[in-house]
PDB file of C-alpha atoms in Angstrom:
ATOM      1  CA  MET A 660     -26.138-106.132 -71.307  1.00 78.00           C
ATOM      2  CA  ALA A 661     -26.164-106.236 -75.133  1.00 83.00           C
ATOM      3  CA  ALA A 662     -29.716-108.182 -74.722  1.00 84.00           C
ATOM      4  CA  TYR A 663     -30.889-104.938 -72.571  1.00 86.00           C
ATOM      5  CA  LEU A 664     -29.488-102.337 -75.186  1.00 88.00           C
ATOM      6  CA  ARG A 665     -31.365-104.294 -78.083  1.00 88.00           C
ATOM      7  CA  THR A 666     -34.836-103.970 -76.222  1.00 87.00           C
ATOM      8  CA  ARG A 667     -34.018-100.647 -75.777  1.00 86.00           C
ATOM      9  CA  ARG A 668     -33.159 -99.929 -79.457  1.00 88.00           C
ATOM     10  CA  LEU A 669     -29.858 -98.878 -78.709  1.00 89.00           C
ATOM     11  CA  TRP A 670     -27.382-101.782 -79.764  1.00 88.00           C
ATOM     12  CA  LEU A 671     -26.777-100.673 -83.221  1.00 90.00           C
ATOM     13  CA  ILE A 672     -25.266 -97.509 -81.608  1.00 90.00           C
ATOM     14  CA  VAL A 673     -23.368 -99.114 -79.051  1.00 90.00           C
ATOM     15  CA  ASN A 674     -21.942-101.601 -81.531  1.00 87.00           C
ATOM     16  CA  GLY A 675     -21.213 -98.913 -84.083  1.00 88.00           C
ATOM     17  CA  THR A 676     -23.536 -99.926 -86.803  1.00 90.00           C
ATOM     18  CA  SER A 677     -25.614 -96.762 -86.529  1.00 90.00           C
ATOM     19  CA  LYS A 678     -23.620 -93.696 -87.168  1.00 90.00           C
ATOM     20  CA  LYS A 679     -24.124 -90.399 -86.261  1.00 88.00           C
ATOM     21  CA  PRO A 680     -25.883 -88.365 -88.945  1.00 87.00           C
ATOM     22  CA  SER A 681     -24.065 -85.629 -90.592  1.00 85.00           C
ATOM     23  CA  PRO A 682     -25.316 -82.213 -89.354  1.00 82.00           C
ATOM     24  CA  LYS A 683     -27.023 -80.405 -91.990  1.00 81.00           C
ATOM     25  CA  PRO A 684     -29.563 -77.650 -91.758  1.00 78.00           C
ATOM     26  CA  ASP A 685     -32.551 -80.271 -92.627  1.00 80.00           C
ATOM     27  CA  ASN A 686     -31.592 -82.928 -90.207  1.00 80.00           C
ATOM     28  CA  SER A 687     -30.841 -81.422 -87.027  1.00 85.00           C
ATOM     29  CA  ALA A 688     -33.551 -83.395 -85.429  1.00 87.00           C
ATOM     30  CA  ALA A 689     -32.045 -86.967 -86.519  1.00 88.00           C
ATOM     31  CA  VAL A 690     -28.803 -85.737 -84.994  1.00 87.00           C
ATOM     32  CA  GLU A 691     -30.427 -84.508 -82.002  1.00 89.00           C
ATOM     33  CA  ASP A 692     -32.246 -87.747 -81.571  1.00 90.00           C
ATOM     34  CA  TRP A 693     -28.839 -89.682 -82.071  1.00 90.00           C
ATOM     35  CA  GLU A 694     -26.915 -87.833 -79.666  1.00 90.00           C
ATOM     36  CA  GLU A 695     -29.672 -88.423 -77.215  1.00 92.00           C
ATOM     37  CA  ARG A 696     -29.790 -92.147 -77.809  1.00 91.00           C
ATOM     38  CA  ALA A 697     -26.004 -92.102 -77.643  1.00 92.00           C
ATOM     39  CA  SER A 698     -25.841 -90.261 -74.226  1.00 92.00           C
ATOM     40  CA  GLN A 699     -28.850 -92.842 -72.918  1.00 91.00           C
ATOM     41  CA  ALA A 700     -26.608 -96.069 -73.928  1.00 91.00           C
ATOM     42  CA  ALA A 701     -23.498 -94.466 -72.183  1.00 91.00           C
ATOM     43  CA  GLY A 702     -25.613 -94.139 -69.220  1.00 91.00           C
ATOM     44  CA  LEU A 703     -26.823 -97.524 -69.235  1.00 91.00           C
ATOM     45  CA  ILE A 704     -23.655 -99.343 -69.611  1.00 88.00           C
ATOM     46  CA  PHE A 705     -22.084 -97.336 -66.884  1.00 87.00           C
ATOM     47  CA  LEU A 706     -24.953 -97.907 -64.352  1.00 90.00           C
ATOM     48  CA  TYR A 707     -24.604-101.641 -65.193  1.00 84.00           C
ATOM     49  CA  LEU A 708     -20.865-101.597 -64.269  1.00 86.00           C
ATOM     50  CA  GLU A 709     -20.033-102.977 -60.535  1.00 84.00           C
ATOM     51  CA  PRO A 710     -18.271 -99.972 -59.083  1.00 85.00           C
ATOM     52  CA  SER A 711     -15.114-101.542 -59.428  1.00 83.00           C
ATOM     53  CA  GLN A 712     -15.052-101.460 -63.206  1.00 83.00           C
ATOM     54  CA  ARG A 713     -16.295 -98.147 -64.111  1.00 85.00           C
ATOM     55  CA  ILE A 714     -13.058 -97.024 -63.782  1.00 87.00           C
ATOM     56  CA  HIS A 715     -12.060 -98.135 -67.200  1.00 84.00           C
ATOM     57  CA  VAL A 716     -14.744 -96.021 -68.996  1.00 87.00           C
ATOM     58  CA  GLN A 717     -14.475 -93.251 -66.392  1.00 85.00           C
ATOM     59  CA  THR A 718     -13.716 -90.888 -68.749  1.00 88.00           C
ATOM     60  CA  LEU A 719     -15.282 -92.232 -72.086  1.00 87.00           C
ATOM     61  CA  GLN A 720     -19.094 -91.827 -71.104  1.00 87.00           C
ATOM     62  CA  ASP A 721     -19.543 -89.464 -73.975  1.00 87.00           C
ATOM     63  CA  ASN A 722     -18.850 -92.223 -76.198  1.00 90.00           C
ATOM     64  CA  PRO A 723     -20.775 -95.516 -75.882  1.00 91.00           C
ATOM     65  CA  VAL A 724     -19.076 -97.212 -78.853  1.00 90.00           C
ATOM     66  CA  LEU A 725     -15.355 -96.598 -77.234  1.00 87.00           C
ATOM     67  CA  MET A 726     -16.903 -97.559 -73.832  1.00 87.00           C
ATOM     68  CA  TRP A 727     -18.036-101.101 -74.946  1.00 83.00           C
ATOM     69  CA  THR A 728     -14.940-101.781 -76.981  1.00 82.00           C
ATOM     70  CA  THR A 729     -12.742-100.936 -73.955  1.00 83.00           C
ATOM     71  CA  LEU A 730     -14.733-103.036 -71.792  1.00 81.00           C
ATOM     72  CA  ALA A 731     -14.329-105.787 -74.128  1.00 75.00           C
ATOM     73  CA  SER A 732     -10.715-105.793 -74.386  1.00 71.00           C
ATOM     74  CA  VAL A 733     -10.791-105.905 -70.519  1.00 70.00           C
ATOM     75  CA  HIS A 734     -12.733-108.792 -69.984  1.00 67.00           C
ATOM     76  CA  VAL A 735     -12.723-110.610 -73.416  1.00 63.00           C
ATOM     77  CA  GLN A 736      -9.018-111.027 -74.074  1.00 66.00           C
ATOM     78  CA  LYS A 737      -8.859-112.945 -77.147  1.00 70.00           C
ATOM     79  CA  ARG A 738      -5.320-114.654 -77.080  1.00 76.00           C
ATOM     80  CA  PRO A 739      -4.932-118.453 -77.186  1.00 79.00           C
ATOM     81  CA  GLY A 740      -4.693-119.069 -73.576  1.00 79.00           C
ATOM     82  CA  THR A 741      -7.738-117.673 -72.797  1.00 83.00           C
ATOM     83  CA  ARG A 742      -9.450-119.791 -75.739  1.00 85.00           C
ATOM     84  CA  PHE A 743      -7.527-122.809 -74.605  1.00 85.00           C
ATOM     85  CA  ASN A 744      -9.148-122.777 -71.047  1.00 86.00           C
ATOM     86  CA  ALA A 745     -12.613-122.062 -72.595  1.00 88.00           C
ATOM     87  CA  TYR A 746     -12.210-125.187 -74.843  1.00 89.00           C
ATOM     88  CA  ASP A 747     -10.945-127.102 -71.597  1.00 88.00           C
ATOM     89  CA  ASP A 748     -13.944-125.874 -69.912  1.00 90.00           C
ATOM     90  CA  PHE A 749     -16.326-126.724 -72.744  1.00 92.00           C
ATOM     91  CA  PHE A 750     -14.968-130.547 -72.996  1.00 90.00           C
ATOM     92  CA  SER A 751     -15.454-130.821 -69.252  1.00 91.00           C
ATOM     93  CA  ILE A 752     -19.036-130.124 -69.618  1.00 94.00           C
ATOM     94  CA  ARG A 753     -20.854-133.411 -67.873  1.00 95.00           C
ATOM     95  CA  LEU A 754     -24.586-134.173 -67.100  1.00 94.00           C
ATOM     96  CA  GLY A 755     -25.118-133.248 -63.982  1.00 93.00           C
ATOM     97  CA  ASP A 756     -27.232-135.232 -61.226  1.00 94.00           C
ATOM     98  CA  GLY A 757     -30.854-134.728 -61.573  1.00 94.00           C
ATOM     99  CA  GLU A 758     -30.176-132.145 -64.736  1.00 93.00           C
ATOM    100  CA  SER A 759     -32.473-132.818 -67.597  1.00 95.00           C
ATOM    101  CA  LEU A 760     -30.572-133.388 -71.289  1.00 95.00           C
ATOM    102  CA  GLN A 761     -32.242-129.963 -72.529  1.00 94.00           C
ATOM    103  CA  SER A 762     -30.396-128.378 -69.655  1.00 94.00           C
ATOM    104  CA  LEU A 763     -27.371-129.987 -70.779  1.00 94.00           C
ATOM    105  CA  MET A 764     -27.592-128.998 -74.248  1.00 95.00           C
ATOM    106  CA  ASN A 765     -28.235-125.473 -73.337  1.00 94.00           C
ATOM    107  CA  ARG A 766     -24.879-125.414 -71.473  1.00 94.00           C
ATOM    108  CA  ILE A 767     -23.009-126.848 -74.234  1.00 94.00           C
ATOM    109  CA  ASP A 768     -24.512-124.077 -76.587  1.00 94.00           C
ATOM    110  CA  GLU A 769     -23.285-121.308 -74.126  1.00 92.00           C
ATOM    111  CA  GLY A 770     -19.695-123.138 -73.732  1.00 92.00           C
ATOM    112  CA  MET A 771     -19.582-122.961 -77.866  1.00 92.00           C
ATOM    113  CA  CYS A 772     -21.042-119.127 -77.630  1.00 90.00           C
ATOM    114  CA  SER A 773     -18.287-118.452 -75.136  1.00 87.00           C
ATOM    115  CA  ILE A 774     -15.527-119.809 -77.373  1.00 89.00           C
ATOM    116  CA  GLN A 775     -16.841-117.955 -80.479  1.00 88.00           C
ATOM    117  CA  ALA A 776     -16.715-114.717 -78.484  1.00 84.00           C
ATOM    118  CA  LEU A 777     -13.047-115.501 -77.802  1.00 84.00           C
ATOM    119  CA  ARG A 778     -11.980-115.714 -81.636  1.00 86.00           C
ATOM    120  CA  PRO A 779     -10.609-112.683 -83.415  1.00 82.00           C
ATOM    121  CA  GLU A 780     -12.380-111.641 -86.735  1.00 80.00           C
ATOM    122  CA  THR A 781      -9.842-113.188 -88.814  1.00 86.00           C
ATOM    123  CA  TYR A 782      -9.935-116.306 -87.189  1.00 87.00           C
ATOM    124  CA  ALA A 783      -9.921-119.378 -89.801  1.00 90.00           C
ATOM    125  CA  LEU A 784     -10.400-123.205 -89.908  1.00 89.00           C
ATOM    126  CA  LYS A 785      -6.378-123.622 -90.280  1.00 90.00           C
ATOM    127  CA  ASP A 786      -6.119-121.668 -86.844  1.00 89.00           C
ATOM    128  CA  LEU A 787      -8.439-123.905 -85.344  1.00 89.00           C
ATOM    129  CA  ASP A 788      -6.388-126.767 -86.638  1.00 91.00           C
ATOM    130  CA  ASN A 789      -3.104-125.265 -84.922  1.00 89.00           C
ATOM    131  CA  GLU A 790      -4.574-124.675 -81.512  1.00 88.00           C
ATOM    132  CA  LEU A 791      -5.910-128.118 -81.182  1.00 89.00           C
ATOM    133  CA  VAL A 792      -2.545-129.216 -81.629  1.00 91.00           C
ATOM    134  CA  CYS A 793      -1.500-126.774 -78.989  1.00 89.00           C
ATOM    135  CA  MET A 794      -3.893-127.964 -76.432  1.00 88.00           C
ATOM    136  CA  ALA A 795      -3.028-131.469 -77.157  1.00 91.00           C
ATOM    137  CA  MET A 796       0.200-130.908 -76.544  1.00 91.00           C
ATOM    138  CA  VAL A 797      -0.417-128.834 -73.244  1.00 90.00           C
ATOM    139  CA  ARG A 798      -2.960-131.148 -71.801  1.00 89.00           C
ATOM    140  CA  SER A 799      -0.525-134.084 -72.504  1.00 92.00           C
ATOM    141  CA  LEU A 800       1.753-132.339 -69.579  1.00 93.00           C
ATOM    142  CA  PRO A 801       1.660-133.914 -65.980  1.00 93.00           C
ATOM    143  CA  PRO A 802       0.980-131.689 -62.890  1.00 92.00           C
ATOM    144  CA  GLU A 803       5.144-131.470 -62.396  1.00 92.00           C
ATOM    145  CA  TYR A 804       5.010-129.328 -65.515  1.00 93.00           C
ATOM    146  CA  SER A 805       2.156-126.622 -63.988  1.00 91.00           C
ATOM    147  CA  THR A 806       4.269-123.764 -63.864  1.00 91.00           C
ATOM    148  CA  PHE A 807       5.633-124.404 -67.404  1.00 92.00           C
ATOM    149  CA  THR A 808       2.072-124.836 -68.605  1.00 90.00           C
ATOM    150  CA  SER A 809       0.894-121.365 -66.784  1.00 89.00           C
ATOM    151  CA  SER A 810       3.697-119.610 -68.433  1.00 89.00           C
ATOM    152  CA  LEU A 811       2.847-120.843 -71.943  1.00 88.00           C
ATOM    153  CA  LEU A 812      -1.095-119.938 -71.594  1.00 83.00           C
ATOM    154  CA  LEU A 813       0.016-116.403 -70.999  1.00 82.00           C
ATOM    155  CA  LEU A 814       1.699-116.066 -74.435  1.00 80.00           C
ATOM    156  CA  ASP A 815      -0.200-113.591 -76.929  1.00 76.00           C
ATOM    157  CA  LYS A 816       0.640-115.832 -79.891  1.00 78.00           C
ATOM    158  CA  LEU A 817       0.746-119.579 -79.580  1.00 80.00           C
ATOM    159  CA  ASP A 818       1.570-121.811 -82.585  1.00 86.00           C
ATOM    160  CA  ARG A 819       2.522-125.284 -83.522  1.00 89.00           C
ATOM    161  CA  THR A 820       6.118-124.213 -84.145  1.00 90.00           C
ATOM    162  CA  SER A 821       6.780-121.771 -80.983  1.00 89.00           C
ATOM    163  CA  LEU A 822       5.357-124.560 -78.862  1.00 91.00           C
ATOM    164  CA  GLN A 823       7.350-127.309 -80.021  1.00 92.00           C
ATOM    165  CA  ASP A 824      10.235-124.798 -79.439  1.00 92.00           C
ATOM    166  CA  ALA A 825       9.226-124.236 -75.946  1.00 91.00           C
ATOM    167  CA  PHE A 826       8.881-127.686 -75.484  1.00 94.00           C
ATOM    168  CA  ARG A 827      12.349-128.110 -76.357  1.00 93.00           C
ATOM    169  CA  ASN A 828      13.876-125.459 -74.258  1.00 93.00           C
ATOM    170  CA  GLU A 829      12.085-126.860 -71.163  1.00 93.00           C
ATOM    171  CA  GLU A 830      13.400-130.053 -71.454  1.00 93.00           C
ATOM    172  CA  ILE A 831      17.002-128.997 -72.151  1.00 93.00           C
ATOM    173  CA  ASN A 832      16.450-126.870 -68.862  1.00 91.00           C
ATOM    174  CA  ARG A 833      14.836-129.690 -66.698  1.00 90.00           C
ATOM    175  CA  LEU A 834      18.000-132.087 -68.248  1.00 91.00           C
ATOM    176  CA  ARG A 835      20.403-129.539 -67.346  1.00 89.00           C
ATOM    177  CA  ARG A 836      19.128-128.999 -63.477  1.00 87.00           C
ATOM    178  CA  ALA A 837      18.941-132.589 -63.210  1.00 84.00           C
ATOM    179  CA  GLY A 838      22.928-133.099 -64.066  1.00 80.00           C
ATOM    180  CA  GLU A 839      23.627-129.995 -61.814  1.00 74.00           C
ATOM    181  CA  LEU A 840      22.272-132.104 -58.924  1.00 68.00           C
ATOM    182  CA  GLY A 841      23.267-135.480 -59.987  1.00 66.00           C
ATOM    183  CA  SER A 842      26.754-133.758 -59.901  1.00 64.00           C
ATOM    184  CA  SER A 843      26.480-132.437 -56.763  1.00 59.00           C
ATOM    185  CA  ALA A 844      25.855-135.797 -55.061  1.00 52.00           C
ATOM    186  CA  SER A 845      28.254-137.556 -57.339  1.00 52.00           C
ATOM    187  CA  PRO A 846      30.138-140.362 -55.737  1.00 53.00           C
ATOM    188  CA  SER A 847      33.258-138.864 -55.380  1.00 51.00           C
ATOM    189  CA  ALA A 848      31.817-135.842 -53.415  1.00 47.00           C
ATOM    190  CA  LEU A 849      29.932-138.494 -51.220  1.00 44.00           C
ATOM    191  CA  LYS A 850      33.389-140.125 -50.493  1.00 53.00           C
ATOM    192  CA  ALA A 851      34.994-136.698 -49.407  1.00 48.00           C
ATOM    193  CA  ALA A 852      32.214-136.276 -47.191  1.00 47.00           C
ATOM    194  CA  VAL A 853      32.211-139.488 -45.676  1.00 49.00           C
ATOM    195  CA  PRO A 854      35.935-138.958 -43.849  1.00 49.00           C
ATOM    196  CA  ALA A 855      35.063-135.511 -43.006  1.00 46.00           C
ATOM    197  CA  SER A 856      32.053-136.414 -40.911  1.00 46.00           C
ATOM    198  CA  GLY A 857      33.587-139.558 -39.525  1.00 47.00           C
ATOM    199  CA  ALA A 858      36.360-137.089 -38.097  1.00 45.00           C
ATOM    200  CA  ALA A 859      34.106-134.912 -36.416  1.00 47.00           C
ATOM    201  CA  ALA A 860      32.233-137.862 -35.030  1.00 46.00           C
ATOM    202  CA  ALA A 861      35.612-138.733 -33.948  1.00 45.00           C
ATOM    203  CA  ALA A 862      36.715-135.477 -32.393  1.00 46.00           C
ATOM    204  CA  LYS A 863      33.065-135.303 -30.236  1.00 50.00           C
ATOM    205  CA  ALA A 864      33.539-138.737 -28.794  1.00 50.00           C
ATOM    206  CA  PRO A 865      34.949-139.085 -25.227  1.00 53.00           C
ATOM    207  CA  GLN A 866      38.320-140.041 -24.759  1.00 54.00           C
ATOM    208  CA  ARG A 867      38.845-143.533 -22.959  1.00 52.00           C
ATOM    209  CA  PRO A 868      41.433-143.538 -20.031  1.00 50.00           C
TER     210      PRO A 868
END
């Protein structure tokens, strides 16, 4: 969509670079031209959307900038879990059967663009280092930790310290649950259950004459 808006010379309005001229007696034509192009941009954005997505900008059709930022906040969630999934997809790229190396390189470039689009404006190299450590920790977990992994990816903030705390808490909870299961099936409990079951069986057995 951004590329199409560029071809129509509307993208600078949508991304906020081109501001509305100040209304003055000598530039009324410029103001009118800007308003007309802004209205055109808003209309194109709205028509481009699927009907189910138009609800997000139904009341914003007079402001193409706000329409665009609202849609970005809905569909491009710049949170660690989203970037983790993007990195996971990125490192899972493989050469397909019959695929050319040029096509493979293009898909890799597209994957990196998707990752970069998910980074906040203040993203720095230290943030990448932190997220790589977190990714290694999450990816190291076996399938039986899938519920725990899913809960981690929903966090708005995922750093090494908070993830280490979450790992420790998860281990404590698992050990506690394992201890509770072990105590419920302890030897004393089983020993007490055997006579009871034996007595019940004896009561049901037919009496010999």
